[in-house]
Coordinates of C-alpha atoms in Angstrom, one line a residue:
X1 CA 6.5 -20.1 -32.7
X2 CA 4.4 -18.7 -29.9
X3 CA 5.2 -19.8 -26.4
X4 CA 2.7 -21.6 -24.8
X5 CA 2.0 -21.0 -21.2
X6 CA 1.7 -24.3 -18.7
X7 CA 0.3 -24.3 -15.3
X8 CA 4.1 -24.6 -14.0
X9 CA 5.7 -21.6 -15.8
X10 CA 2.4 -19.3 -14.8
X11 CA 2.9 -20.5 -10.9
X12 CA 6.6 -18.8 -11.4
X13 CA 5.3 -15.7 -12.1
X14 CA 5.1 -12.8 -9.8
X15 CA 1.7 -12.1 -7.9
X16 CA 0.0 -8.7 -6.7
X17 CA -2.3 -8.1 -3.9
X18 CA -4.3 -4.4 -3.6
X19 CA -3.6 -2.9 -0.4
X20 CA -5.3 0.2 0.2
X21 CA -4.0 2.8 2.9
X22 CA -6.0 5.9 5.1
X23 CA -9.8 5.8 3.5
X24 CA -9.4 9.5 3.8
X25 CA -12.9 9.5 2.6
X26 CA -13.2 13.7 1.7
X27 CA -14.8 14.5 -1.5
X28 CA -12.2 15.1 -4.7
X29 CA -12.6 17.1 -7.3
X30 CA -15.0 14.4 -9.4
X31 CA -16.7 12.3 -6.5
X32 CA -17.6 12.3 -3.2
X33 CA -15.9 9.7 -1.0
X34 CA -18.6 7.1 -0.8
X35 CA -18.5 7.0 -4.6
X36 CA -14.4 6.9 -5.2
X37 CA -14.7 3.9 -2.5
X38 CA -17.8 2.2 -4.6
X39 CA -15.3 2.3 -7.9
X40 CA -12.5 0.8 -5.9
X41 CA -14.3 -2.1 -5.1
X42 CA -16.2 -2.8 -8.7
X43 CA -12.5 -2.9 -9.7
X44 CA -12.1 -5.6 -7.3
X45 CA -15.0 -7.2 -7.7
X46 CA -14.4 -7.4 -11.6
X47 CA -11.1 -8.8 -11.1
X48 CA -12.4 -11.3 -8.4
X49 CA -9.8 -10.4 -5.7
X50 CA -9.7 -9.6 -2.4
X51 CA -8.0 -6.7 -1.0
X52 CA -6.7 -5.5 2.7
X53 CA -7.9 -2.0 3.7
X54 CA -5.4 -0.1 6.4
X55 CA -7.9 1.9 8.1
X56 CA -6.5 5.5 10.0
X57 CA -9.1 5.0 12.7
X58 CA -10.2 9.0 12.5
X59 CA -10.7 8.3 9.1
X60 CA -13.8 5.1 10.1
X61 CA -15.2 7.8 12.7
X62 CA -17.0 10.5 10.4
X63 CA -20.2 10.1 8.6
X64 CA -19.4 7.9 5.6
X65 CA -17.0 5.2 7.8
X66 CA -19.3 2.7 9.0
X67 CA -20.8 2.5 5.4
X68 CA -17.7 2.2 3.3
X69 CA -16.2 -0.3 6.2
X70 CA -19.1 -2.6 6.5
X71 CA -19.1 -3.0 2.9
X72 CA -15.7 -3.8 2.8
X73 CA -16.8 -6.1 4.8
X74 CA -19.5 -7.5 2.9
X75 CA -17.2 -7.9 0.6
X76 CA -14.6 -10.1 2.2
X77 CA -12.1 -7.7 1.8
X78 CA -9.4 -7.3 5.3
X79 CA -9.3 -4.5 7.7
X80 CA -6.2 -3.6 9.2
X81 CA -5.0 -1.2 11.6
X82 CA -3.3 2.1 10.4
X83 CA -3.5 3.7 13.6
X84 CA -5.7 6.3 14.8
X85 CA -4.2 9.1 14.5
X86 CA -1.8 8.4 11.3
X87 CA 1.5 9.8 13.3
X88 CA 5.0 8.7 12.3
X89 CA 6.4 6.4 14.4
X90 CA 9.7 7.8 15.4
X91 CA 10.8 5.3 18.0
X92 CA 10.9 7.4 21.1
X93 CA 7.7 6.7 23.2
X94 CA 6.2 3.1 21.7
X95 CA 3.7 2.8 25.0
X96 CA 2.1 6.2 23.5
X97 CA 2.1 4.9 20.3
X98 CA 0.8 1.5 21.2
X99 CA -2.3 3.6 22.8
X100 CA -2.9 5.3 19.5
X101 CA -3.0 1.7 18.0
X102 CA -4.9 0.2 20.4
X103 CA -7.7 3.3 19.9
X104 CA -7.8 2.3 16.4
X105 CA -8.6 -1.1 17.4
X106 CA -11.6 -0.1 19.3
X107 CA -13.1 1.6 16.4
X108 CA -12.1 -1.1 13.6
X109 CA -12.6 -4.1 15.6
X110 CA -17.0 -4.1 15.2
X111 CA -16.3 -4.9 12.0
X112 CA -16.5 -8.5 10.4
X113 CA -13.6 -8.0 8.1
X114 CA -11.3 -6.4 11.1
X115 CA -7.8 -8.1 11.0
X116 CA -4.8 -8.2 13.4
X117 CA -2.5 -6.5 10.8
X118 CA -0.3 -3.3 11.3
X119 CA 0.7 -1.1 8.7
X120 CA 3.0 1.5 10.2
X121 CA 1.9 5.2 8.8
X122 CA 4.5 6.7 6.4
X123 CA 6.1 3.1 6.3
X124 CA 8.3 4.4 9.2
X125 CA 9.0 1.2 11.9
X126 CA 11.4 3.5 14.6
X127 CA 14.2 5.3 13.8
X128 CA 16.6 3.4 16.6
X129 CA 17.1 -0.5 17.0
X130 CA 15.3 -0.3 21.0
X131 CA 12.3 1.8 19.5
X132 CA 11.7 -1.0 16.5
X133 CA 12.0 -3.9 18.8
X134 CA 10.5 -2.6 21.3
X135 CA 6.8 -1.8 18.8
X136 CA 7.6 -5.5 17.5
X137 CA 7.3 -6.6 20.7
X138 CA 4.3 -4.7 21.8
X139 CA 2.8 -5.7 18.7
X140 CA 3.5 -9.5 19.1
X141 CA 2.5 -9.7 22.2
X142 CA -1.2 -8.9 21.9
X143 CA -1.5 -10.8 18.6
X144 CA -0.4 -8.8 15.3
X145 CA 1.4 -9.1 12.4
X146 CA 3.3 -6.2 10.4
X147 CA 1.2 -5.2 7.3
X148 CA 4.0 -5.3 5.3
X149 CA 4.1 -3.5 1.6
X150 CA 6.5 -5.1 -0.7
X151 CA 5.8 -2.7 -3.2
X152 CA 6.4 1.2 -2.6
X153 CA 4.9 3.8 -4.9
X154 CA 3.9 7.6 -5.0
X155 CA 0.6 6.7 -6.1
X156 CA -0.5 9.8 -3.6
X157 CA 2.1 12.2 -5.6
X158 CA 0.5 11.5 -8.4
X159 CA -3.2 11.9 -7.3
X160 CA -2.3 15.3 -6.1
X161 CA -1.0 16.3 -8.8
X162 CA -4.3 15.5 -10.9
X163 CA -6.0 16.9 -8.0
X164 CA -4.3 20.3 -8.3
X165 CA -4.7 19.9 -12.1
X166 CA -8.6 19.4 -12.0
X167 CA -8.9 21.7 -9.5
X168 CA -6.9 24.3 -12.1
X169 CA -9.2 22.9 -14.7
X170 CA -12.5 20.9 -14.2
X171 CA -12.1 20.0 -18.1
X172 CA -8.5 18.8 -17.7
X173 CA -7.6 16.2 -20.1
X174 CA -7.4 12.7 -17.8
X175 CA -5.5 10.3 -20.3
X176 CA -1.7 12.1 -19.9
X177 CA -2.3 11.2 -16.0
X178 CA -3.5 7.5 -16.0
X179 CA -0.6 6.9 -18.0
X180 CA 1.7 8.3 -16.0
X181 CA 0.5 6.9 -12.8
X182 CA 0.0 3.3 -15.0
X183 CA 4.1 3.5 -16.0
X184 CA 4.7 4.5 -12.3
X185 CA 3.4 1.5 -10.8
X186 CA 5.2 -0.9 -13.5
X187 CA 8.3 1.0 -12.9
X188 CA 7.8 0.4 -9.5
X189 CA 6.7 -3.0 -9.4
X190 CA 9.0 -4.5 -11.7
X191 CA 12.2 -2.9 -9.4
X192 CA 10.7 -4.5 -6.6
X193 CA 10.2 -7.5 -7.9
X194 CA 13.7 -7.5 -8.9
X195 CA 15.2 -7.2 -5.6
X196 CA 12.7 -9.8 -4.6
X197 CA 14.4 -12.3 -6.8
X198 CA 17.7 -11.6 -6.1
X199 CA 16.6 -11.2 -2.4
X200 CA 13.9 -14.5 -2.1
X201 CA 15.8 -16.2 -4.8
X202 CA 12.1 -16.2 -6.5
X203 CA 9.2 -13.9 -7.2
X204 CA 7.0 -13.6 -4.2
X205 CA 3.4 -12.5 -4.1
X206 CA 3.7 -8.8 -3.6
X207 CA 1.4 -6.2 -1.3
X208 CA 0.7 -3.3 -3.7
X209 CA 1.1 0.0 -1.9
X210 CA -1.9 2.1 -3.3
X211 CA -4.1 4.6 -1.2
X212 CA -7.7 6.0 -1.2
X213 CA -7.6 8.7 -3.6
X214 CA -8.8 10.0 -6.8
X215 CA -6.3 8.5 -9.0
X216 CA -6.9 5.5 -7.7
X217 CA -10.4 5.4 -8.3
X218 CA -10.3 6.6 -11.6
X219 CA -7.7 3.8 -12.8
X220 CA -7.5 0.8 -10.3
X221 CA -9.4 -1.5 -12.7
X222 CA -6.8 -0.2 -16.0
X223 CA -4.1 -1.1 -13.2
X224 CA -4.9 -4.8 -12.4
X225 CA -6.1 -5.2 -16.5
X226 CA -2.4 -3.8 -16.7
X227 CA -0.8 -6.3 -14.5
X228 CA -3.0 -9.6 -16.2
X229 CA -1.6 -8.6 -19.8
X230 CA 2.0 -8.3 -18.6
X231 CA 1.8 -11.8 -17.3
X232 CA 1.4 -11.0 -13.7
X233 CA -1.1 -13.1 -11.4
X234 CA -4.2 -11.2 -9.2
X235 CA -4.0 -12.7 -5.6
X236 CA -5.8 -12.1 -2.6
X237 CA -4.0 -10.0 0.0
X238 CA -4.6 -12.8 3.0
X239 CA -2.5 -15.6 1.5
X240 CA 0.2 -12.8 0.6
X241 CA 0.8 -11.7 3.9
X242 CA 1.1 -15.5 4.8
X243 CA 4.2 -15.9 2.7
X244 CA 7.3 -16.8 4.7
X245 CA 8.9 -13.8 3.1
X246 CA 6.3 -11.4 5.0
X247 CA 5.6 -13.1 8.2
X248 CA 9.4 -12.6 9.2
X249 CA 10.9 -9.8 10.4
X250 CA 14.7 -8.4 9.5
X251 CA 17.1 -6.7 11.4
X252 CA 17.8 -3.8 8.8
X253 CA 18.3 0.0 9.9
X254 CA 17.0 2.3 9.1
X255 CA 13.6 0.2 9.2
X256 CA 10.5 0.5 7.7
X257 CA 9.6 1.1 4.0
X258 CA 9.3 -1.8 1.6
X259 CA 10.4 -5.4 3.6
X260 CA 11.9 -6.4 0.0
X261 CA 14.0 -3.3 0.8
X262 CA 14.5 -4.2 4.5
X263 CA 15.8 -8.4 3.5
X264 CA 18.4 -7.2 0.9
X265 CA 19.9 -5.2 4.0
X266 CA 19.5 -7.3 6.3
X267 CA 20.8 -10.1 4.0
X268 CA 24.2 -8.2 3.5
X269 CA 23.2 -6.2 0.4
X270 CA 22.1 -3.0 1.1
X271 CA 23.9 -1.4 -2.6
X272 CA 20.1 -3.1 -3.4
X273 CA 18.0 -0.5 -0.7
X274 CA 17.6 2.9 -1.1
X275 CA 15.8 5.1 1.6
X276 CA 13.7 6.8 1.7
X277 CA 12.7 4.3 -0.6
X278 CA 10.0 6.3 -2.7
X279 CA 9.9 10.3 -2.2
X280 CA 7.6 12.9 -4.5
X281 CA 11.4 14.0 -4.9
X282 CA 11.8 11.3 -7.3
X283 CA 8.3 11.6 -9.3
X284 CA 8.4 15.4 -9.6
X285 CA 10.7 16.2 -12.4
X286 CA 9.3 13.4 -14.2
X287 CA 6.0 14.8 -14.1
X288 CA 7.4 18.6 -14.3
X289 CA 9.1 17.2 -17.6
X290 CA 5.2 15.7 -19.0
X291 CA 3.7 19.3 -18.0
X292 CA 1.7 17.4 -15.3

């Protein structure tokens, strides 16, 4: 007998918001920025969600910027704040750092969609207990909230890897790559998700780590169909940062990288972390092995 789904079993599954990192918004080997932006968005838009964008300020400075922000914008989609410069945060000078923040703010603020959300760059939160706290602080005291990605993935390895590839070979056969990159993210998501549970005690809403990049553009729309089939809910990013789960923060060192990652060591079960928590050192040989 087929099991029929009810309103209360679907509300148990896990969600996933799209949060999308850097808008480095140079051309790729297939389309020019503007037009890799335009199919992240249809995606989106055909899915009737609403993403957060984590805007590297230099990267809302150059000629296509203002366009691709404002129609983010347009679009109610979130703008966060990735930093200007997109330096790691390393904990030793967090009044330098906070400048950097604040010059991002000045360029991102115009815009409608701008929100007081912080993703730090390479997911990197201080490398010392007085460096984290002291960003938190700065941070909290002139009104943000940590962008927080619940899941981690190597979406960027794998985009320049198909990048390299194309460039290698304009005709270069696509389908080996979106599958690759499609079985990345499940494997991803679904290990996240499982520390989540044994972390939350539920499935939470999660914030996708993706960035703005070729393969991302090619495939975002296969990804969220991918999600819906396997039984997954499409949220908006806004009420996901909202959750409980994301809106505290956890004593866990080293910090940074996933905050599913950063509660099961600050809960007492760190055998449950790794760190870094995703590294191209991970995806390589399995793409070396696929001849990608």
């Amino acid at each position: 007998m087929a099991l029929v789904s009810t309103p209360a079993l679907a509300a148990t599954a896990p969600g996933v918001a799209i949060t999308i990192d850097d808008f480095d918004l140079s051309a790729d080997p297939l389309m020019r920025g503007e037009a890799r932006d335009g199919r992240l968005r249809e995606s989106l838009d055909r899915f009737g969600i609403k993403a957060a964008g984590f805007v590297a300020g230099r990267n809302a400075v150059g000629e296509a910027g203002p366009t691709v922000l404002r129609a983010w914008s347009d679009g109610g989609h979130a703008i966060g704040n990735h930093s200007y410069s997109h330096n790691y945060y390393d904990g030793k000078d967090p009044l330098a750092y906070w400048q950097d923040i604040v010059k991002a703010e000045d360029v991102l603020k115009p815009y409608a969609g701008f929100r007081k959300l912080f993703r730090f760059p390479f997911l990197g939160e201080g490398k010392t207990v007085e460096g984290r706290d002291a960003m938190r602080q700065l941070l909290s005291d002139n009104g943000y909230r940590n962008g927080h990605v619940t899941i981690d993935t190597s979406d960027w390895f794998y985009s320049s890897r198909l990048v390299a590839r194309l460039k290698a070979d304009p005709k270069a056969d696509l389908a080996p790559y979106r599958q690759a990159y499609l079985d990345h993210i499940w494997e991803k998501a679904t290990f996240y998700d499982g520390v989540g549970q044994q972390v939350f005690g539920r499935s939470i809403d999660h914030t996708l780590l993706l960035h703005h990049n070729l393969i991302n553009g090619l495939f975002l729309g296969d990804l969220l169909a991918m999600f819906k089939a396997r039984g997954w809910r499409l949220v908006d990013a806004a009420p996901a940062f909202a959750q409980p789960e994301l809106a505290r923060t956890y004593d866990a060192m080293p910090s940074g990288q996933s905050v599913v990652l950063q509660a099961a060591i600050a809960s007492g079960r760190p055998e449950l972390a790794r760190y870094p928590g995703e590294d191209s050192a991970y995806e390589k040989a399995k793409l070396d092995a696929l001849g990608l």
